[in-house]
Coordinates of C-alpha atoms in Angstrom, one line a residue:
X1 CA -48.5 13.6 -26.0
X2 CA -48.4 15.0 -22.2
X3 CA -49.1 18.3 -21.8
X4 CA -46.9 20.7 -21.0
X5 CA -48.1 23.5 -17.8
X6 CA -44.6 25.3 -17.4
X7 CA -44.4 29.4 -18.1
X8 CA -41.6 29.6 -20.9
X9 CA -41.1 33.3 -22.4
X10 CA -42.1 32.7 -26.2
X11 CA -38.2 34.2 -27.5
X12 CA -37.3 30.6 -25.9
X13 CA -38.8 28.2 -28.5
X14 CA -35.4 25.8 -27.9
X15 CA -36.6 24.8 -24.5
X16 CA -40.0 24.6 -25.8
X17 CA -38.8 22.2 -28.5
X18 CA -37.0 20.3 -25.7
X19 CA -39.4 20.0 -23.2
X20 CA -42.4 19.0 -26.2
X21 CA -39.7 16.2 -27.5
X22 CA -39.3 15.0 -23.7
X23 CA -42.8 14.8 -23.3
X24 CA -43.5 12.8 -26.4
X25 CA -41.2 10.2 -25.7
X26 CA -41.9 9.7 -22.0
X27 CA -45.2 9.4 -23.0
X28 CA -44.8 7.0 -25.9
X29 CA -43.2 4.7 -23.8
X30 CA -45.0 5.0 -20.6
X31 CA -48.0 4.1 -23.0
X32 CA -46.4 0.9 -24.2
X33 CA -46.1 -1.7 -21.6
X34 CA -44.3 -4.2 -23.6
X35 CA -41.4 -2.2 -24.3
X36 CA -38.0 -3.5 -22.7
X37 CA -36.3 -1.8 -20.1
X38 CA -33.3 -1.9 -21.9
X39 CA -34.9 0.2 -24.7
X40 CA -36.3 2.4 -22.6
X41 CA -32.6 3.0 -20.9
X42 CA -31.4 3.4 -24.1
X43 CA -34.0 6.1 -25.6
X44 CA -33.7 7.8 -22.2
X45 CA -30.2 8.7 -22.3
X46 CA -29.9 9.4 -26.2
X47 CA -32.7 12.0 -25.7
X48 CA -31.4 13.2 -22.6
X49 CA -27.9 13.3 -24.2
X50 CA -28.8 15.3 -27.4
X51 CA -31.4 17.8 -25.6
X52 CA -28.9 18.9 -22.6
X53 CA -26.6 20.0 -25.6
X54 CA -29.5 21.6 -26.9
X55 CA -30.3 23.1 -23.1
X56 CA -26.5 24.4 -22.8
X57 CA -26.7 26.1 -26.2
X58 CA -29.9 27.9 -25.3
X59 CA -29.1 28.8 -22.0
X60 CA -25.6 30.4 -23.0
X61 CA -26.5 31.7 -26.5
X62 CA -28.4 34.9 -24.6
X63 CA -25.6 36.2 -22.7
X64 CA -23.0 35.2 -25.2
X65 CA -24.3 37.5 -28.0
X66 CA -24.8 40.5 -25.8
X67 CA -22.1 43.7 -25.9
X68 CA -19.8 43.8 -22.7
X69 CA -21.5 46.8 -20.7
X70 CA -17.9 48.0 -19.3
X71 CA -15.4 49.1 -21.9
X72 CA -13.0 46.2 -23.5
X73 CA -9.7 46.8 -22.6
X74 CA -6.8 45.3 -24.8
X75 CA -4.4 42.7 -22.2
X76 CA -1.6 43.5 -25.0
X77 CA -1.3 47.5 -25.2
X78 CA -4.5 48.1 -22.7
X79 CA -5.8 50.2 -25.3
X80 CA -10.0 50.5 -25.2
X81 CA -11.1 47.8 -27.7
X82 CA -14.3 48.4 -29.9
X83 CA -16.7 45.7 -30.9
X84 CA -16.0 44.4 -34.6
X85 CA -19.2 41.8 -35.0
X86 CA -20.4 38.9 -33.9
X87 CA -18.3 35.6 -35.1
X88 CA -19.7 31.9 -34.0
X89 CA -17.2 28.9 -32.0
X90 CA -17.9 25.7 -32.0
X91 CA -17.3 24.7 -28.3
X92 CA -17.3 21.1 -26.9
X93 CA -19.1 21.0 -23.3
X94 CA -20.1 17.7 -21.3
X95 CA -23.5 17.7 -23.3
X96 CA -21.6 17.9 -26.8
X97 CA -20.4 20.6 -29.1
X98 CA -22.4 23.5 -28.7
X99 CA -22.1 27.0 -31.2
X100 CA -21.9 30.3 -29.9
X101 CA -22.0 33.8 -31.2
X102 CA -19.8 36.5 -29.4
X103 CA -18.5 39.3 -30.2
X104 CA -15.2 39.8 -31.3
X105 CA -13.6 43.1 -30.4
X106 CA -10.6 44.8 -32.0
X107 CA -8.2 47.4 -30.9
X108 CA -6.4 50.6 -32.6
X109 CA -3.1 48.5 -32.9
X110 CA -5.0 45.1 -34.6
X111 CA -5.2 42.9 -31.6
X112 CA -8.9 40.9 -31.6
X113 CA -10.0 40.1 -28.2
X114 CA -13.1 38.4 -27.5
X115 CA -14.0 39.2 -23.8
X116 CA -16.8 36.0 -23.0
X117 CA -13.8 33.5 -23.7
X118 CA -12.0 34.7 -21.5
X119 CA -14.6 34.7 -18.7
X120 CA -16.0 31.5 -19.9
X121 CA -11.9 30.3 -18.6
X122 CA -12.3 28.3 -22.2
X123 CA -9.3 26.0 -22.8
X124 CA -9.0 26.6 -26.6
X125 CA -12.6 25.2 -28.1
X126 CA -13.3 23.4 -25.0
X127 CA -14.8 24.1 -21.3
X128 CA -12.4 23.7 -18.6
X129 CA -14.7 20.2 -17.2
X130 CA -14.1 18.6 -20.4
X131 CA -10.4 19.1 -20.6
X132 CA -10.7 17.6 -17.0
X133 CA -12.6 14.9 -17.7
X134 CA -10.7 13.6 -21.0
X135 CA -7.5 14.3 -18.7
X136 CA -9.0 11.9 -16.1
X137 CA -10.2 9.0 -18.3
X138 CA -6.8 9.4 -20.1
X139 CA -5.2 8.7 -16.9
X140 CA -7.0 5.5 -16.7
X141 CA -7.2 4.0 -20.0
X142 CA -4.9 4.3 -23.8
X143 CA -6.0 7.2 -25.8
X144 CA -7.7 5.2 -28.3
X145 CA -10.0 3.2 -25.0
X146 CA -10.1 6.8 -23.5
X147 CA -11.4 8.0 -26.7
X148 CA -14.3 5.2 -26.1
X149 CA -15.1 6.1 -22.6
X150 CA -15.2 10.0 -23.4
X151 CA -18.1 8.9 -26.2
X152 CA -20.1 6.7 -23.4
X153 CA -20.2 9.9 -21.7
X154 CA -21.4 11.9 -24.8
X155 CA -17.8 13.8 -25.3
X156 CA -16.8 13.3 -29.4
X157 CA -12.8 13.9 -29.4
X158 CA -10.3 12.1 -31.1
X159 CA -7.3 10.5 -30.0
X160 CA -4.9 12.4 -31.4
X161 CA -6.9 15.3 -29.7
X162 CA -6.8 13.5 -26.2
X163 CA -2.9 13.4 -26.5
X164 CA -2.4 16.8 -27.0
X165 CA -4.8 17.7 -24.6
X166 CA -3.0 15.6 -21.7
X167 CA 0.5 17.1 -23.1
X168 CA -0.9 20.7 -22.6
X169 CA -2.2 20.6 -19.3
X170 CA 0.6 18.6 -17.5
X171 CA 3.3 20.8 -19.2
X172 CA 3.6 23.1 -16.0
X173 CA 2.0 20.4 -13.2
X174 CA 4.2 19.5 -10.9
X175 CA 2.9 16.3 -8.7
X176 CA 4.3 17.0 -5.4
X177 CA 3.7 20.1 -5.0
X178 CA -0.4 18.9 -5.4
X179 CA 0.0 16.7 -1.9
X180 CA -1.5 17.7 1.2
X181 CA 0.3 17.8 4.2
X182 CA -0.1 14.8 6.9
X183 CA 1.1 14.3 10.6
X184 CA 2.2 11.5 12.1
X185 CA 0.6 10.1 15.3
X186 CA 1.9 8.5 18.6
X187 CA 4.2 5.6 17.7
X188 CA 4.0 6.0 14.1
X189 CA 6.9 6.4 11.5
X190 CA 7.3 7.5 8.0
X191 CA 8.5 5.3 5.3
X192 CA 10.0 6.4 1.9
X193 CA 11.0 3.9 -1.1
X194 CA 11.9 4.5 -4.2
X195 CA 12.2 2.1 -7.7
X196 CA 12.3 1.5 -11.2
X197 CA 10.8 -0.5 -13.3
X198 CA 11.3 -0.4 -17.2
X199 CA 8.9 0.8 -20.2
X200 CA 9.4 1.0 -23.8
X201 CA 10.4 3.7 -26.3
X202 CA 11.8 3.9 -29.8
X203 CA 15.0 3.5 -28.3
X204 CA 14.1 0.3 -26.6
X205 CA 13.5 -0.5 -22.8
X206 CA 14.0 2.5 -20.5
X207 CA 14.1 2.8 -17.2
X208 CA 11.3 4.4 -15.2
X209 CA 11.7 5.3 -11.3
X210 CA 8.9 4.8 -9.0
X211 CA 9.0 7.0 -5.7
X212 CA 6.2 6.2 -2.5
X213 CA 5.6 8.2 0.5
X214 CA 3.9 6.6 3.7
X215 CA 2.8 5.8 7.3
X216 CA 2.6 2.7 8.9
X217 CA -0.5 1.8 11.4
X218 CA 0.3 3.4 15.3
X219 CA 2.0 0.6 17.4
X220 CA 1.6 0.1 20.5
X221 CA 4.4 0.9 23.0
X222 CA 6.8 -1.9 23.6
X223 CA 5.3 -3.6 20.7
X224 CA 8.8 -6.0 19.9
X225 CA 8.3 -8.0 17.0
X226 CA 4.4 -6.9 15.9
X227 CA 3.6 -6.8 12.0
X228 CA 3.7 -3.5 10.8
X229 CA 1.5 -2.3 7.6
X230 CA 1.2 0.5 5.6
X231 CA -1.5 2.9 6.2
X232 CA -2.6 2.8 2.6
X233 CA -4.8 6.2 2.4
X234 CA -1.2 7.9 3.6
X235 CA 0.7 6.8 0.6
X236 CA 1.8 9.3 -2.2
X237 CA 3.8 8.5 -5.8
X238 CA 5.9 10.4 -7.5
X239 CA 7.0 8.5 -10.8
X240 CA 8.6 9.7 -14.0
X241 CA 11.8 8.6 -16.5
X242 CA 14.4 10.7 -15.9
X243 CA 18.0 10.7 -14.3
X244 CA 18.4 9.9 -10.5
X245 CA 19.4 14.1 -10.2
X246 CA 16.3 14.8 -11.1
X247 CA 13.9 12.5 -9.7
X248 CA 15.9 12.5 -6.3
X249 CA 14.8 16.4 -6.1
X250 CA 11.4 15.2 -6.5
X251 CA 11.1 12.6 -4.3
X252 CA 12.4 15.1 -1.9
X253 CA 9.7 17.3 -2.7
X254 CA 7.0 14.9 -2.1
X255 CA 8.5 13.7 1.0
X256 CA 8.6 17.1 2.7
X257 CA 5.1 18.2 1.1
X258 CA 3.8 15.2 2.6
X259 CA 5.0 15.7 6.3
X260 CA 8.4 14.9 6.1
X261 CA 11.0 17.1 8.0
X262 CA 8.1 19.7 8.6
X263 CA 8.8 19.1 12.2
X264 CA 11.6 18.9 14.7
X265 CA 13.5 15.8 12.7
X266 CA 14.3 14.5 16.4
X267 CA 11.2 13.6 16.7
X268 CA 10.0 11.9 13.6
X269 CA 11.2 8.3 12.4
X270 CA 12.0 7.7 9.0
X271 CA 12.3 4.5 7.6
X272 CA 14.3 4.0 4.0
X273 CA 13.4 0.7 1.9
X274 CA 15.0 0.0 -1.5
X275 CA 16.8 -2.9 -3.1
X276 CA 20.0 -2.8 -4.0
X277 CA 20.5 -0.6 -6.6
X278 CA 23.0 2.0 -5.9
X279 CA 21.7 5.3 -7.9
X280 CA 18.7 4.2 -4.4
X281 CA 21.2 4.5 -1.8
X282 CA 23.1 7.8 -3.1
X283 CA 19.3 9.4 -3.1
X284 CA 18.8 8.1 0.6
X285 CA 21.9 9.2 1.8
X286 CA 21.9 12.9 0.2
X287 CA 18.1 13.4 0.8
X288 CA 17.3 11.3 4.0
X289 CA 20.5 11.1 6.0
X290 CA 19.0 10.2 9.3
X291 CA 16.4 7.4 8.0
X292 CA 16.8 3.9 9.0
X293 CA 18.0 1.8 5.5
X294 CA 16.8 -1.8 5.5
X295 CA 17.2 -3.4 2.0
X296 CA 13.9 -5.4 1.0
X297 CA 14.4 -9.0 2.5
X298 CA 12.9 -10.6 -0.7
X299 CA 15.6 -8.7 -3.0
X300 CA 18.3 -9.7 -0.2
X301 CA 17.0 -13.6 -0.3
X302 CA 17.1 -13.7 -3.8
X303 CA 21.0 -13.0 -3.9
X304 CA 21.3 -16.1 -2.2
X305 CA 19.0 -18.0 -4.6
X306 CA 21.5 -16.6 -7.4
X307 CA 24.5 -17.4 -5.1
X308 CA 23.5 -21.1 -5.2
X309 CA 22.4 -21.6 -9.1
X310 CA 25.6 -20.0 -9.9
X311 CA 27.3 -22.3 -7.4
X312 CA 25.2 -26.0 -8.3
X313 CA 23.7 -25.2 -11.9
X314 CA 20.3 -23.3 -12.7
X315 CA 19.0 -27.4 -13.2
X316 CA 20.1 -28.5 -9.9
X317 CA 17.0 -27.6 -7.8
X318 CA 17.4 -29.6 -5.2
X319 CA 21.1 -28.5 -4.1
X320 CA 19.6 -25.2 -4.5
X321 CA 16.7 -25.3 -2.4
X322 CA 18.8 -27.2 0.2
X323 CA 21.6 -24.6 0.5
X324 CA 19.1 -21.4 0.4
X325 CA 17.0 -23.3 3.2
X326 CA 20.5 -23.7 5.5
X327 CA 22.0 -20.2 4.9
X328 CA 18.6 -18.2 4.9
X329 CA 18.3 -18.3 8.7
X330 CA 21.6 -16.6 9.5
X331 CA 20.1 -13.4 6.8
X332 CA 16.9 -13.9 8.4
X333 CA 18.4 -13.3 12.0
X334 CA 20.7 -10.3 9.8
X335 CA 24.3 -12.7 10.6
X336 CA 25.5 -11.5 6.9
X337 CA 29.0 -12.4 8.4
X338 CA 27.7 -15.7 8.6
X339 CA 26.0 -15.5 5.0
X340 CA 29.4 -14.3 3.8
X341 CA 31.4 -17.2 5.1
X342 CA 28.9 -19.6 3.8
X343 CA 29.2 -17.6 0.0
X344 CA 33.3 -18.1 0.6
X345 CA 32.8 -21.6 1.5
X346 CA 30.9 -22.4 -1.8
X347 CA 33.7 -20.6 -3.8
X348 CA 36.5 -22.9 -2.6
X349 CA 34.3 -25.8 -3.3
X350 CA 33.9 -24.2 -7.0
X351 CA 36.9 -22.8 -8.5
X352 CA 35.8 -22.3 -11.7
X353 CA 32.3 -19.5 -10.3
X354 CA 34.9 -18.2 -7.7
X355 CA 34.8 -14.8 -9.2
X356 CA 31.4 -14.2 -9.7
X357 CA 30.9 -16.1 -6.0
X358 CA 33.2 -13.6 -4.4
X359 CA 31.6 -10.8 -5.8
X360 CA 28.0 -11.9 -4.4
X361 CA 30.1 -11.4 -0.9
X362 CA 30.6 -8.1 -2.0
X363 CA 27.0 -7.1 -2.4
X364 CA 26.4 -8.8 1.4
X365 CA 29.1 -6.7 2.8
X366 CA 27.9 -4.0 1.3
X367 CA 24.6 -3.7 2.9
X368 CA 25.3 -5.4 6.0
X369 CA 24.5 -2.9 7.8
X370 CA 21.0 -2.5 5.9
X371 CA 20.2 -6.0 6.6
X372 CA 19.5 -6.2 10.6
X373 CA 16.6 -7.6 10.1
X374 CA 16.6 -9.5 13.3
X375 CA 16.5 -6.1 15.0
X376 CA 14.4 -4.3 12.6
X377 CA 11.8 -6.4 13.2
X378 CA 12.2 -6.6 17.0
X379 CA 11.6 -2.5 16.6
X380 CA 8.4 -2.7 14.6
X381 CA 10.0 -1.7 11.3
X382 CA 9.0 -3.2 8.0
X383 CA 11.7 -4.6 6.1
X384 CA 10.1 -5.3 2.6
X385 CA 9.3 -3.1 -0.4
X386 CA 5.8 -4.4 -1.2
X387 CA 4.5 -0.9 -1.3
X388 CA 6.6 0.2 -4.0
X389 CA 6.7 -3.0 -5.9
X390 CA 2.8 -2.7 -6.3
X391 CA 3.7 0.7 -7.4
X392 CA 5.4 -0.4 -10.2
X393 CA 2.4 -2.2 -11.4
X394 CA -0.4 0.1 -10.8
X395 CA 1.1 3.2 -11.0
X396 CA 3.3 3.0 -14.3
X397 CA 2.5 -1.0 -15.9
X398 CA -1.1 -0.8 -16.0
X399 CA -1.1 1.9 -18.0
X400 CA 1.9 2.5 -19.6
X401 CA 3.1 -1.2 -20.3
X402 CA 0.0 -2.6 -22.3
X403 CA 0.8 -4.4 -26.1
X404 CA 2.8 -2.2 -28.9
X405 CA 3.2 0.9 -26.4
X406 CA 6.2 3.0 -27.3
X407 CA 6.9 6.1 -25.5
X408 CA 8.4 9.5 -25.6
X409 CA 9.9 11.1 -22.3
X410 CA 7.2 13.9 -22.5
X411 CA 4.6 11.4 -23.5
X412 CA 4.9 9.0 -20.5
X413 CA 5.6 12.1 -18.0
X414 CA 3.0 13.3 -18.6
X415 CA 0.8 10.6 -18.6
X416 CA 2.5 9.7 -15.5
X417 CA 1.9 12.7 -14.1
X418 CA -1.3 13.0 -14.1
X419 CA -2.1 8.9 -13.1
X420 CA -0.4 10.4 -10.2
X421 CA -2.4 13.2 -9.2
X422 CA -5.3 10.6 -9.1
X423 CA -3.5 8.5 -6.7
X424 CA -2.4 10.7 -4.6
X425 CA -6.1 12.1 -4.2
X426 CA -5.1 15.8 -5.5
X427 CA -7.2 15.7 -8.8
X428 CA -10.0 18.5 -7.6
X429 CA -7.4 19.9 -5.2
X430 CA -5.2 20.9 -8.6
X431 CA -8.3 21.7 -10.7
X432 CA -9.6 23.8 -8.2
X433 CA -6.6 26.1 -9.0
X434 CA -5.7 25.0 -12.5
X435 CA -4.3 28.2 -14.1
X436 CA -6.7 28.4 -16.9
X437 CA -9.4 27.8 -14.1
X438 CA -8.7 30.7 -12.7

């Protein structure tokens, strides 16, 4: 065994105990050469593990079972408390479940109050950087893989624990309002977009919607017809199921908490992508009157794509890709008048699709207006979605569209919520001023 120099007052035979089991092991497997370094990682972390919970209970135990020196005040009637005895709580910490004896005080009108709780900002039974940290891994992963992780990193909890956990402490967060404020620079624009994609519930396949906040990279004056991207680190989601109202006011929220409309409006450019749903457009039009609309090219190709199958037969590929090739040009340049004609043409040549032909017109006409895409891209503007389609994926499917997942409204909000906060780099900002951290 390795001998152990360090001063410890004797009343702290726990860190004694630690500090003598720490120094067997290191020195029973420094001593033997032939022992795996996998083993070695292995023993090292299990003792590590089960002596920091060892460590935490020892170091809090002393303070915890001492009398409050100022008088207990009740927070219900704000009558002086008195001190009733000393009661033990299990509390789980990031080294494990620890116990603690406290003292409970009481009041003349029955209300118990127990005073190091509340300065210990617990969260029920748990420490505030647990909570966080199963909030975190359960933004990532399902509650039953997130119950994994959490045990990797020597926190016991069960799943249905993790669920509740992530219900309680997104009940009052509100995403937007976690953003932090950006500016835009010379020759730079903002974008906003906005989708939905579906996820399931016990009432089958509901809609989710998908809002994105961004800047694109600074061009340079006079730039006709450069590429524009998305300056990724400047992008901010907002995404949960509920009605257009609702998440209109949100998206709103975000955009404005991001940057948007802070300023003189004159002087900022906002750019407006969607496809053509029409719940997208009524949100553009009440919340960003003055944005440029372009409607994603791909969304606005693939009319045409169902213009022609309708028009030759979902088999006939070849009549397909031949019309689509001829008529894309004229959307491409943003002629829709010519697109129209070309849509009309194909319904006198079939009678019996003229309807549904006729009505793709419609959808052309429509957006016309949304579809310059000849000039859009002449003024540096983006014209496809690809930002919030990725969205879609990362943000809601990765997590909440894995094998047998059902959800409830509050359930997926809330996981939503906080997947969020995580992309929108606000975690710490929030738990910095969680409530209960407070």
């Amino acid at each position: 065994m390795l001998n152990i120099n360090i001063s410890i007052p004797s009343e702290c035979h726990e860190i004694k105990e630690i500090l003598e089991e720490i120094a067997e092991v290191t020195g029973t497997l420094s001593s033997s050469p032939c022992v795996p370094l996998e083993e070695v990682e292995t023993c090292v972390r299990d003792l590590m593990l089960r002596n920091a919970q060892k460590l935490v209970e020892a170091c809090v135990s002393a303070h915890a079972s001492q009398q409050s020196e100022e008088p207990v005040e009740c927070p219900e009637c704000e009558q002086v408390c008195r001190p009733i005895q000393k009661r033990g709580v299990n509390i789980t910490t990031l080294c494990g479940k620890i116990r603690v004896n406290r003292w409970v005080y009481k009041c003349s009108s029955g209300h118990y109050h127990r005073p190091w709780d509340v300065r210990q900002k617990l969260i029920g039974k748990w420490t505030r950087r647990v909570v966080e940290r199963i909030c975190n891994v359960a933004a990532h992963f399902d509650y039953r893989a997130a119950v994994k992780e959490l045990s990797f990193q020597g926190i016991e909890v069960s799943h249905t624990a993790v669920r509740e956990k992530v219900l309680e402490c997104s009940e009052d967060l509100n995403v937007c309002e976690q953003v932090e404020c950006q500016t835009l620079e010379d020759n730079q624009r903002w974008y906003v977009s906005c989708d939905g994609c579906h996820t399931n519930s016990q009432e089958g396949w509901k809609e989710t919607k998908v809002g994105c906040i961004y800047r694109d990279y600074p061009q340079p004056p006079n730039s006709s017809g450069a590429t524009p991207s998305a300056r990724t680190p400047s992008i901010r989601y907002v995404a949960e199921r509920e009605n257009a109202a609702h998440f209109g006011k949100e998206l709103y929220k975000l955009a404005t908490q991001s940057g948007i409309y802070q300023e003189d409006i004159g002087t900022q450019e906002v750019v407006f992508i969607g496809d053509g749903a029409a719940w997208i457009w009524n949100l553009a039009d009440e919340y960003f009157p003055n944005a440029v609309e372009i409607v994603d090219y791909m969304h606005a190709k693939s009319h045409l794509y169902d213009v022609a199958k309708v028009a030759f037969g979902e088999t006939e590929t070849e009549d397909v890709e031949t019309w689509v090739t001829e008529t894309e040009p004229f959307l491409f340049d943003g002629n829709i008048p010519e697109v129209v004609s070309r849509i009309r043409a194909l319904a006198t040549q079939h009678p019996d699709v003229c309807e549904i032909l006729v009505r793709e017109t419609g959808y052309f006409e429509k957006h016309a207006k949304r579809m310059q895409y000849k000039t859009f891209r002449e003024k540096g503007y983006q014209v496809g979605s690809g930002v919030i389609e990725s969205a879609c994926k990362h943000v809601v499917g990765q997590r909440c569209k894995q094998a047998a997942m059902r959800w409830k409204k509050e359930g997926i909000n809330s996981v939503l919520a906080l997947r969020c906060l995580v992309k929108n780099k606000a975690w710490d900002r929030y738990w910095m001023q969680h409530p209960q951290a407070a």
